[in-house]
Structure formats: structure tokens, C-alpha cells
Amino acid sequence: MSVLYQRVAFIGLGLIASSMAHAIRRSGLAAHMTGTARSPETRAIAREIGLVDQVFDTAAEAVAGADLVVLCVPVGAMEAVAREIAPHLAPGATVTDVGSVKQAVIDSVAPHLPADSHFIPGHPLAGTEHSGPRSGFAELFDNRWCILTPPEGCDPAALDRMTKFWRGMGANVDLMDAPHHDLVLAVTSHTPHLIAYTMVGVADDLRRVTDSEVIKYSAAGFRDFTRIAASDPVMWRDVFLTNKDATLEILGRFTEELFALQRAIRQGDGALLHDYFTRTRAIRRGIIDAGQDTDAPDFGRVRKHGAE
Ligand code: NAP
């Protein structure tokens, strides 16, 4: 694969940035990579493991001369980062991000960027419950989707290069407008995470009553919830604060369905429960047929990735 960007700068060096750095190296997509992170500890680890070619103490130094800048910080931190890098961007640089919510990132980042830069927001639908510069791996994006939400009037050549870049990292690329992205992700990722957090919270309360039984018998379904509920608290706090409307809309629908199932259980309506579970089973089959998961019985434990 050929070099697509001469100098790629990462702001934030966690799971997603480190996975991108490994995937970029694997395919030779960039001639040079720089990066910075907020804490000296993260920067020291990045230097120690040689994550990128140069680790700088400031974002201003990291983005100097970069033709691609990738914002890899929690959604709530994007605005401050955009403000900080804007005066130091190279003329005509492309700026992208990997935030899990898109409209809020566009609203907070775009106003700060110079007119000659190309802003192409993005979201790779791949992740794990792990964080930090050591948690990345080159295969994270293989055969997963990356959604780009280019603004109207986006430069076609810049968009084409960004699309090739994600394909080069192993991903499939789709284009969407930001509100649609936020609604789709509220269904497929954000609300399921909230439900997992809630279920684990309930079990934690119960644990005080039943001692350690919740842990001991966790293999019966609960264990998969705990993996999701172990995801980074800052990242997920920001997701719910910034994708508020779509998440509340889906949660409302979820609550209605839950009440319907609750009533069916109370009334002994086995036919309704059976029909419902038959329909949901078909959705699982569709995900496997689309190559987005395996139907191995231990899914989610042997494999390293999940879609976030
Ligand atoms: P991560 O592993 O926790 O890394 C976050 C990075 O952002 C760290 O380098 C951290 O610096 C830096 N950071 C945190 N707060 C900051 C602040 N207030 N100002 C400046 N820098 C800050 O996170 P990640 O999983 O890579 O997530 C990064 C982005 O990707 C998020 O926007 C998230 O929504 C999105 N995303 C995540 C997943 C996933 O499954 N994890 C999937 C797709 C997209 P220090 O290490 O120095 O604290």
C-alpha cells in the first residue's frame, strides 16, 4: 500500500490512536507519525514502546507540518483540543477525529479550524473495554466499519484520501450525515452500553444480599454485560452527555418494550415471549451472516474486539 499522508499527528494516545498507529505501520500509510497526550505518563509509555516516530509534550508541536491530524480524545475534550491546535495547523491540513458522537464534535471543533483546512469527522466502529497506549493492536479495524460524516462542500479529493486511509487500515467505509450517525449509534452502541451499566449496577446492589453468588455464577450471561460495563467511564460519560436526544429517544422505546415483556411475563403470555425471542434470534443471525461477529460459543472472550 502506498503512503497517503506524509505526516500524521495524533492528539491523544489511547486505544484508538495506538491501534491506528499499528495499522498505519502495518500498511505503510504514512511516512512519519507524531503524537501527544495530556499526561507525562502516557507520553512516556508512548516513547518507551515507540508507538509513533516522535512524541511531543504539546499539541502545537505535534501538529506542526502535519498533513493529517487525528483527534483521539474523549468527545468532551475535542473543543479545547481544536482551539489549541488551530493556530499551529499546516496550510491545507486535513483534520479528522474518532469520537463516538458526531454532531457534538462537529459543533465544537469546526468553528475553531482555519478555512483552508479540511475537516472530515469519523468514527471507527471498533473498540475494546481497554484504554491507553498499550491497548492498541493493528487488527482492531479489520473488516469493521468506519463511518465518515463529511460536512457539505467537503473537498472530494480530501475525502477520497481519507476513505483510502481507513480502507488501508482494514476498515470498510460508509458516509452518513451526523444526526443519522448519532441515531444509529444510539441504537447499536450507546443504549446497549447504558443497559449493561445498569444491569451490572443492579447486580452489584444484589451482591450485597447474595454475597458472592453474582460473581460465582456470572458465566450465565452476566459476564458479557460486565465486559461492556468495564468500558472507560470518561469516554462513556461524554457519549451520553453529547448524544443526549438520540439516546433518550431510544431509551424511551426500550422502556416501552420492557414494559410489554414485563406484562407478558406477568400474564403468562408464552406466545408473545416466544415470538419476540424468535425475532431477536434472527437479528443475531444477520450480524453473523454480515461477518460482524462469529457464532463460536465463546464469542467476546477469545476474540479481542467488540464494536463500540
Ligand atoms: P483512551 O484509551 O482512554 O485514550 C484517550 C486519550 O485522550 C488519552 O491519551 C488521554 O490522555 C487523552 N485525554 C483524555 N482526556 C483528555 C482531555 N480532557 N484533554 C486532552 N486529552 C485527553 O480512549 P480511546 O478509547 O482511544 O477513545 C478516544 C476516542 O475514540 C473517544 O472520543 C471515543 O469516543 C472514541 N472511540 C472509542 C472507542 C472504544 O471502544 N474505546 C471506539 C470508537 C471510538 P492521557 O492518557 O494522558 O490521560
GROMACS .gro file of C-alpha atoms and ligand atoms in nm:
model
  356
    1MET     CA    1   0.000   0.000   0.000
    2SER     CA    2   0.133   0.347  -0.080
    3VAL     CA    3   0.195   0.639   0.153
    4LEU     CA    4  -0.123   0.852   0.177
    5TYR     CA    5  -0.007   1.116   0.426
    6GLN     CA    6   0.345   1.244   0.483
    7ARG     CA    7   0.299   1.333   0.848
    8VAL     CA    8   0.016   1.207   1.070
    9ALA     CA    9  -0.027   1.368   1.413
   10PHE     CA   10  -0.230   1.203   1.691
   11ILE     CA   11  -0.377   1.412   1.969
   12GLY     CA   12  -0.447   1.161   2.244
   13LEU     CA   13  -0.261   0.830   2.253
   14GLY     CA   14  -0.513   0.579   2.384
   15LEU     CA   15  -0.673   0.264   2.246
   16ILE     CA   16  -0.792   0.410   1.916
   17ALA     CA   17  -0.481   0.619   1.839
   18SER     CA   18  -0.246   0.333   1.924
   19SER     CA   19  -0.447   0.088   1.712
   20MET     CA   20  -0.437   0.335   1.423
   21ALA     CA   21  -0.060   0.378   1.463
   22HIS     CA   22  -0.010  -0.001   1.445
   23ALA     CA   23  -0.246  -0.033   1.148
   24ILE     CA   24  -0.074   0.257   0.966
   25ARG     CA   25   0.267   0.091   1.016
   26ARG     CA   26   0.133  -0.244   0.902
   27SER     CA   27   0.026  -0.095   0.569
   28GLY     CA   28   0.283   0.184   0.528
   29LEU     CA   29   0.015   0.453   0.501
   30ALA     CA   30   0.221   0.738   0.649
   31ALA     CA   31   0.582   0.848   0.606
   32HIS     CA   32   0.606   0.987   0.961
   33MET     CA   33   0.388   0.979   1.273
   34THR     CA   34   0.386   1.217   1.568
   35GLY     CA   35   0.170   1.229   1.877
   36THR     CA   36   0.100   1.386   2.210
   37ALA     CA   37  -0.111   1.304   2.515
   38ARG     CA   38  -0.226   1.505   2.813
   39SER     CA   39  -0.028   1.326   3.083
   40PRO     CA   40   0.350   1.281   3.107
   41GLU     CA   41   0.287   0.914   3.199
   42THR     CA   42   0.109   0.839   2.871
   43ARG     CA   43   0.373   1.026   2.671
   44ALA     CA   44   0.648   0.830   2.848
   45ILE     CA   45   0.480   0.497   2.768
   46ALA     CA   46   0.434   0.600   2.404
   47ARG     CA   47   0.804   0.687   2.380
   48GLU     CA   48   0.908   0.367   2.554
   49ILE     CA   49   0.711   0.142   2.317
   50GLY     CA   50   0.794   0.352   2.008
   51LEU     CA   51   0.427   0.397   1.928
   52VAL     CA   52   0.493   0.684   1.685
   53ASP     CA   53   0.814   0.833   1.545
   54GLN     CA   54   0.808   1.142   1.770
   55VAL     CA   55   0.615   1.212   2.089
   56PHE     CA   56   0.583   1.581   2.176
   57ASP     CA   57   0.488   1.746   2.503
   58THR     CA   58   0.244   1.985   2.337
   59ALA     CA   59  -0.026   1.954   2.075
   60ALA     CA   60   0.114   2.261   1.897
   61GLU     CA   61   0.446   2.084   1.836
   62ALA     CA   62   0.278   1.758   1.740
   63VAL     CA   63   0.062   1.910   1.463
   64ALA     CA   64   0.333   2.133   1.312
   65GLY     CA   65   0.382   2.033   0.949
   66ALA     CA   66   0.127   1.750   0.966
   67ASP     CA   67  -0.093   1.694   0.660
   68LEU     CA   68  -0.328   1.480   0.873
   69VAL     CA   69  -0.426   1.548   1.234
   70VAL     CA   70  -0.635   1.286   1.417
   71LEU     CA   71  -0.819   1.389   1.734
   72CYS     CA   72  -0.833   1.081   1.959
   73VAL     CA   73  -0.954   1.227   2.289
   74PRO     CA   74  -1.292   1.189   2.465
   75VAL     CA   75  -1.573   1.378   2.291
   76GLY     CA   76  -1.597   1.632   2.573
   77ALA     CA   77  -1.229   1.726   2.527
   78MET     CA   78  -1.248   1.787   2.149
   79GLU     CA   79  -1.328   2.159   2.165
   80ALA     CA   80  -1.034   2.251   2.387
   81VAL     CA   81  -0.801   2.047   2.166
   82ALA     CA   82  -0.934   2.211   1.847
   83ARG     CA   83  -0.882   2.554   1.999
   84GLU     CA   84  -0.527   2.463   2.096
   85ILE     CA   85  -0.415   2.318   1.762
   86ALA     CA   86  -0.590   2.560   1.525
   87PRO     CA   87  -0.318   2.830   1.513
   88HIS     CA   88  -0.048   2.567   1.450
   89LEU     CA   89  -0.205   2.367   1.166
   90ALA     CA   90  -0.016   2.345   0.837
   91PRO     CA   91  -0.192   2.515   0.542
   92GLY     CA   92  -0.445   2.279   0.380
   93ALA     CA   93  -0.413   2.015   0.655
   94THR     CA   94  -0.686   1.754   0.694
   95VAL     CA   95  -0.829   1.722   1.044
   96THR     CA   96  -1.031   1.419   1.148
   97ASP     CA   97  -1.147   1.268   1.475
   98VAL     CA   98  -1.257   0.928   1.603
   99GLY     CA   99  -1.522   1.041   1.852
  100SER     CA  100  -1.821   0.815   1.918
  101VAL     CA  101  -2.068   1.103   1.870
  102LYS     CA  102  -2.054   1.316   1.556
  103GLN     CA  103  -2.284   1.621   1.567
  104ALA     CA  104  -2.144   1.741   1.901
  105VAL     CA  105  -1.788   1.705   1.771
  106ILE     CA  106  -1.872   1.899   1.455
  107ASP     CA  107  -2.037   2.176   1.658
  108SER     CA  108  -1.744   2.206   1.896
  109VAL     CA  109  -1.449   2.159   1.657
  110ALA     CA  110  -1.544   2.309   1.318
  111PRO     CA  111  -1.578   2.674   1.432
  112HIS     CA  112  -1.216   2.677   1.550
  113LEU     CA  113  -1.047   2.536   1.239
  114PRO     CA  114  -0.892   2.762   0.973
  115ALA     CA  115  -1.087   2.799   0.647
  116ASP     CA  116  -0.817   2.629   0.439
  117SER     CA  117  -0.823   2.308   0.646
  118HIS     CA  118  -1.036   2.004   0.556
  119PHE     CA  119  -1.243   1.871   0.845
  120ILE     CA  120  -1.367   1.515   0.791
  121PRO     CA  121  -1.518   1.374   1.113
  122GLY     CA  122  -1.502   0.996   1.152
  123HIS     CA  123  -1.595   0.712   1.385
  124PRO     CA  124  -1.445   0.363   1.364
  125LEU     CA  125  -1.699   0.112   1.496
  126ALA     CA  126  -1.440  -0.097   1.671
  127GLY     CA  127  -1.309  -0.097   2.022
  128THR     CA  128  -1.247  -0.292   2.338
  129GLU     CA  129  -1.303  -0.221   2.705
  130HIS     CA  130  -0.931  -0.143   2.741
  131SER     CA  131  -0.770   0.204   2.734
  132GLY     CA  132  -0.432   0.364   2.694
  133PRO     CA  133  -0.132   0.348   2.458
  134ARG     CA  134  -0.051  -0.017   2.532
  135SER     CA  135  -0.400  -0.142   2.449
  136GLY     CA  136  -0.391  -0.090   2.071
  137PHE     CA  137  -0.341  -0.357   1.806
  138ALA     CA  138  -0.314  -0.341   1.427
  139GLU     CA  139  -0.612  -0.568   1.358
  140LEU     CA  140  -0.870  -0.368   1.553
  141PHE     CA  141  -1.030  -0.217   1.243
  142ASP     CA  142  -1.008  -0.521   1.014
  143ASN     CA  143  -1.346  -0.575   0.847
  144ARG     CA  144  -1.514  -0.329   1.086
  145TRP     CA  145  -1.697  -0.019   0.969
  146CYS     CA  146  -1.567   0.334   0.985
  147ILE     CA  147  -1.834   0.599   0.937
  148LEU     CA  148  -1.727   0.935   0.795
  149THR     CA  149  -1.962   1.234   0.831
  150PRO     CA  150  -1.816   1.491   0.588
  151PRO     CA  151  -1.974   1.836   0.602
  152GLU     CA  152  -2.147   1.979   0.296
  153GLY     CA  153  -1.895   2.119   0.049
  154CYS     CA  154  -1.618   1.888   0.174
  155ASP     CA  155  -1.327   1.869  -0.071
  156PRO     CA  156  -1.376   1.546  -0.275
  157ALA     CA  157  -1.000   1.479  -0.303
  158ALA     CA  158  -0.952   1.511   0.076
  159LEU     CA  159  -1.250   1.280   0.134
  160ASP     CA  160  -1.120   1.028  -0.116
  161ARG     CA  161  -0.782   1.021   0.057
  162MET     CA  162  -0.946   0.974   0.399
  163THR     CA  163  -1.158   0.690   0.263
  164LYS     CA  164  -0.849   0.516   0.122
  165PHE     CA  165  -0.672   0.572   0.454
  166TRP     CA  166  -0.938   0.386   0.656
  167ARG     CA  167  -0.957   0.111   0.394
  168GLY     CA  168  -0.579   0.083   0.422
  169MET     CA  169  -0.621   0.025   0.795
  170GLY     CA  170  -0.855  -0.266   0.717
  171ALA     CA  171  -1.192  -0.095   0.765
  172ASN     CA  172  -1.497  -0.068   0.543
  173VAL     CA  173  -1.604   0.292   0.496
  174ASP     CA  174  -1.955   0.440   0.490
  175LEU     CA  175  -2.065   0.802   0.461
  176MET     CA  176  -2.354   0.942   0.667
  177ASP     CA  177  -2.481   1.272   0.791
  178ALA     CA  178  -2.401   1.335   1.156
  179PRO     CA  179  -2.756   1.326   1.305
  180HIS     CA  180  -2.822   0.992   1.133
  181HIS     CA  181  -2.492   0.854   1.266
  182ASP     CA  182  -2.585   0.961   1.619
  183LEU     CA  183  -2.927   0.791   1.599
  184VAL     CA  184  -2.787   0.467   1.454
  185LEU     CA  185  -2.517   0.455   1.721
  186ALA     CA  186  -2.769   0.528   1.995
  187VAL     CA  187  -2.941   0.201   1.892
  188THR     CA  188  -2.638  -0.015   1.823
  189SER     CA  189  -2.392   0.104   2.085
  190HIS     CA  190  -2.486   0.382   2.324
  191THR     CA  191  -2.812   0.248   2.468
  192PRO     CA  192  -2.679  -0.111   2.494
  193HIS     CA  193  -2.387   0.026   2.696
  194LEU     CA  194  -2.626   0.209   2.927
  195ILE     CA  195  -2.830  -0.108   2.975
  196ALA     CA  196  -2.513  -0.305   3.054
  197TYR     CA  197  -2.405  -0.040   3.305
  198THR     CA  198  -2.750  -0.059   3.466
  199MET     CA  199  -2.759  -0.439   3.481
  200VAL     CA  200  -2.416  -0.458   3.640
  201GLY     CA  201  -2.519  -0.184   3.884
  202VAL     CA  202  -2.830  -0.382   3.981
  203ALA     CA  203  -2.625  -0.698   4.029
  204ASP     CA  204  -2.378  -0.506   4.240
  205ASP     CA  205  -2.661  -0.395   4.470
  206LEU     CA  206  -2.787  -0.752   4.483
  207ARG     CA  207  -2.443  -0.888   4.560
  208ARG     CA  208  -2.470  -0.730   4.900
  209VAL     CA  209  -2.767  -0.957   4.961
  210THR     CA  210  -2.648  -1.276   4.796
  211ASP     CA  211  -2.282  -1.248   4.890
  212SER     CA  212  -2.052  -1.362   4.606
  213GLU     CA  213  -2.303  -1.565   4.403
  214VAL     CA  214  -2.325  -1.300   4.132
  215ILE     CA  215  -1.954  -1.340   4.059
  216LYS     CA  216  -1.952  -1.716   4.102
  217TYR     CA  217  -2.232  -1.784   3.853
  218SER     CA  218  -2.154  -1.494   3.620
  219ALA     CA  219  -2.099  -1.715   3.313
  220ALA     CA  220  -2.475  -1.738   3.266
  221GLY     CA  221  -2.496  -1.414   3.063
  222PHE     CA  222  -2.393  -1.156   3.319
  223ARG     CA  223  -2.025  -1.186   3.229
  224ASP     CA  224  -2.085  -1.032   2.884
  225PHE     CA  225  -2.256  -0.735   3.046
  226THR     CA  226  -1.959  -0.684   3.278
  227ARG     CA  227  -1.719  -0.665   2.984
  228ILE     CA  228  -1.919  -0.383   2.830
  229ALA     CA  229  -1.969  -0.213   3.167
  230ALA     CA  230  -1.590  -0.210   3.219
  231SER     CA  231  -1.551   0.044   2.936
  232ASP     CA  232  -1.383   0.377   3.004
  233PRO     CA  233  -1.601   0.593   3.236
  234VAL     CA  234  -1.486   0.928   3.091
  235MET     CA  235  -1.547   0.826   2.731
  236TRP     CA  236  -1.895   0.694   2.809
  237ARG     CA  237  -1.990   0.985   3.031
  238ASP     CA  238  -1.913   1.213   2.736
  239VAL     CA  239  -2.106   0.993   2.491
  240PHE     CA  240  -2.427   1.023   2.695
  241LEU     CA  241  -2.383   1.393   2.763
  242THR     CA  242  -2.329   1.470   2.394
  243ASN     CA  243  -2.572   1.223   2.231
  244LYS     CA  244  -2.847   1.309   2.473
  245ASP     CA  245  -3.150   1.337   2.241
  246ALA     CA  246  -3.093   1.020   2.039
  247THR     CA  247  -3.009   0.815   2.347
  248LEU     CA  248  -3.319   0.937   2.532
  249GLU     CA  249  -3.534   0.860   2.227
  250ILE     CA  250  -3.405   0.501   2.209
  251LEU     CA  251  -3.425   0.457   2.586
  252GLY     CA  252  -3.791   0.562   2.571
  253ARG     CA  253  -3.861   0.294   2.311
  254PHE     CA  254  -3.661   0.041   2.513
  255THR     CA  255  -3.866   0.114   2.824
  256GLU     CA  256  -4.191   0.062   2.633
  257GLU     CA  257  -4.071  -0.277   2.504
  258LEU     CA  258  -3.954  -0.372   2.850
  259PHE     CA  259  -4.299  -0.297   2.992
  260ALA     CA  260  -4.458  -0.509   2.717
  261LEU     CA  261  -4.233  -0.803   2.803
  262GLN     CA  262  -4.293  -0.746   3.174
  263ARG     CA  263  -4.668  -0.767   3.113
  264ALA     CA  264  -4.628  -1.083   2.902
  265ILE     CA  265  -4.435  -1.250   3.183
  266ARG     CA  266  -4.691  -1.141   3.442
  267GLN     CA  267  -4.981  -1.267   3.227
  268GLY     CA  268  -4.803  -1.588   3.130
  269ASP     CA  269  -4.817  -1.492   2.759
  270GLY     CA  270  -4.570  -1.752   2.632
  271ALA     CA  271  -4.665  -1.696   2.268
  272LEU     CA  272  -4.563  -1.331   2.283
  273LEU     CA  273  -4.232  -1.415   2.452
  274HIS     CA  274  -4.160  -1.692   2.201
  275ASP     CA  275  -4.237  -1.469   1.901
  276TYR     CA  276  -4.027  -1.189   2.041
  277PHE     CA  277  -3.724  -1.410   2.107
  278THR     CA  278  -3.758  -1.571   1.764
  279ARG     CA  279  -3.740  -1.228   1.602
  280THR     CA  280  -3.433  -1.125   1.805
  281ARG     CA  281  -3.257  -1.452   1.724
  282ALA     CA  282  -3.288  -1.371   1.353
  283ILE     CA  283  -3.113  -1.037   1.412
  284ARG     CA  284  -2.816  -1.220   1.567
  285ARG     CA  285  -2.806  -1.447   1.259
  286GLY     CA  286  -2.798  -1.140   1.036
  287ILE     CA  287  -2.499  -0.996   1.222
  288ILE     CA  288  -2.307  -1.323   1.186
  289ASP     CA  289  -2.400  -1.353   0.816
  290ALA     CA  290  -2.269  -0.997   0.764
  291GLY     CA  291  -1.932  -1.104   0.906
  292GLN     CA  292  -1.960  -0.870   1.206
  293ASP     CA  293  -1.925  -1.148   1.463
  294THR     CA  294  -1.862  -1.519   1.486
  295ASP     CA  295  -2.111  -1.772   1.612
  296ALA     CA  296  -1.843  -1.952   1.811
  297PRO     CA  297  -1.997  -2.021   2.153
  298ASP     CA  298  -1.723  -1.829   2.332
  299PHE     CA  299  -1.757  -1.508   2.130
  300GLY     CA  300  -1.639  -1.198   2.309
  301ARG     CA  301  -1.387  -1.385   2.522
  302VAL     CA  302  -1.131  -1.538   2.287
  303ARG     CA  303  -1.156  -1.255   2.035
  304LYS     CA  304  -1.010  -0.926   2.141
  305HIS     CA  305  -1.256  -0.687   1.978
  306GLY     CA  306  -1.609  -0.572   2.018
  307ALA     CA  307  -1.791  -0.296   1.834
  308GLU     CA  308  -1.824   0.024   2.032
  309NAP     P1  309  -0.835   0.619   2.576
  309NAP     O1  310  -0.767   0.491   2.550
  309NAP     O2  311  -0.891   0.644   2.713
  309NAP     O3  312  -0.739   0.742   2.539
  309NAP     C1  313  -0.784   0.874   2.549
  309NAP     C2  314  -0.670   0.970   2.521
  309NAP     O4  315  -0.723   1.103   2.533
  309NAP     C3  316  -0.556   0.958   2.620
  309NAP     O5  317  -0.433   0.978   2.554
  309NAP     C4  318  -0.581   1.073   2.717
  309NAP     O6  319  -0.464   1.129   2.769
  309NAP     C5  320  -0.645   1.176   2.628
  309NAP     N1  321  -0.736   1.264   2.705
  309NAP     C6  322  -0.832   1.227   2.793
  309NAP     N2  323  -0.895   1.334   2.841
  309NAP     C7  324  -0.837   1.442   2.785
  309NAP     C8  325  -0.858   1.580   2.799
  309NAP     N3  326  -0.952   1.631   2.879
  309NAP     N4  327  -0.777   1.664   2.726
  309NAP     C9  328  -0.681   1.615   2.645
  309NAP     N5  329  -0.657   1.482   2.630
  309NAP    C10  330  -0.734   1.398   2.699
  309NAP     O7  331  -0.959   0.643   2.478
  309NAP     P2  332  -0.996   0.577   2.337
  309NAP     O8  333  -1.072   0.452   2.363
  309NAP     O9  334  -0.879   0.573   2.248
  309NAP    O10  335  -1.105   0.684   2.286
  309NAP    C11  336  -1.066   0.800   2.218
  309NAP    C12  337  -1.185   0.848   2.134
  309NAP    O11  338  -1.225   0.742   2.049
  309NAP    C13  339  -1.308   0.891   2.212
  309NAP    O12  340  -1.362   1.008   2.159
  309NAP    C14  341  -1.404   0.775   2.194
  309NAP    O13  342  -1.539   0.820   2.195
  309NAP    C15  343  -1.364   0.722   2.058
  309NAP     N6  344  -1.388   0.579   2.034
  309NAP    C16  345  -1.362   0.488   2.132
  309NAP    C17  346  -1.388   0.353   2.109
  309NAP    C18  347  -1.361   0.250   2.216
  309NAP    O14  348  -1.419   0.143   2.214
  309NAP     N7  349  -1.275   0.275   2.312
  309NAP    C19  350  -1.435   0.312   1.984
  309NAP    C20  351  -1.455   0.407   1.884
  309NAP    C21  352  -1.432   0.541   1.911
  309NAP     P3  353  -0.391   1.067   2.900
  309NAP    O15  354  -0.363   0.924   2.869
  309NAP    O16  355  -0.269   1.147   2.912
  309NAP    O17  356  -0.490   1.083   3.011
   0.00000   0.00000   0.00000
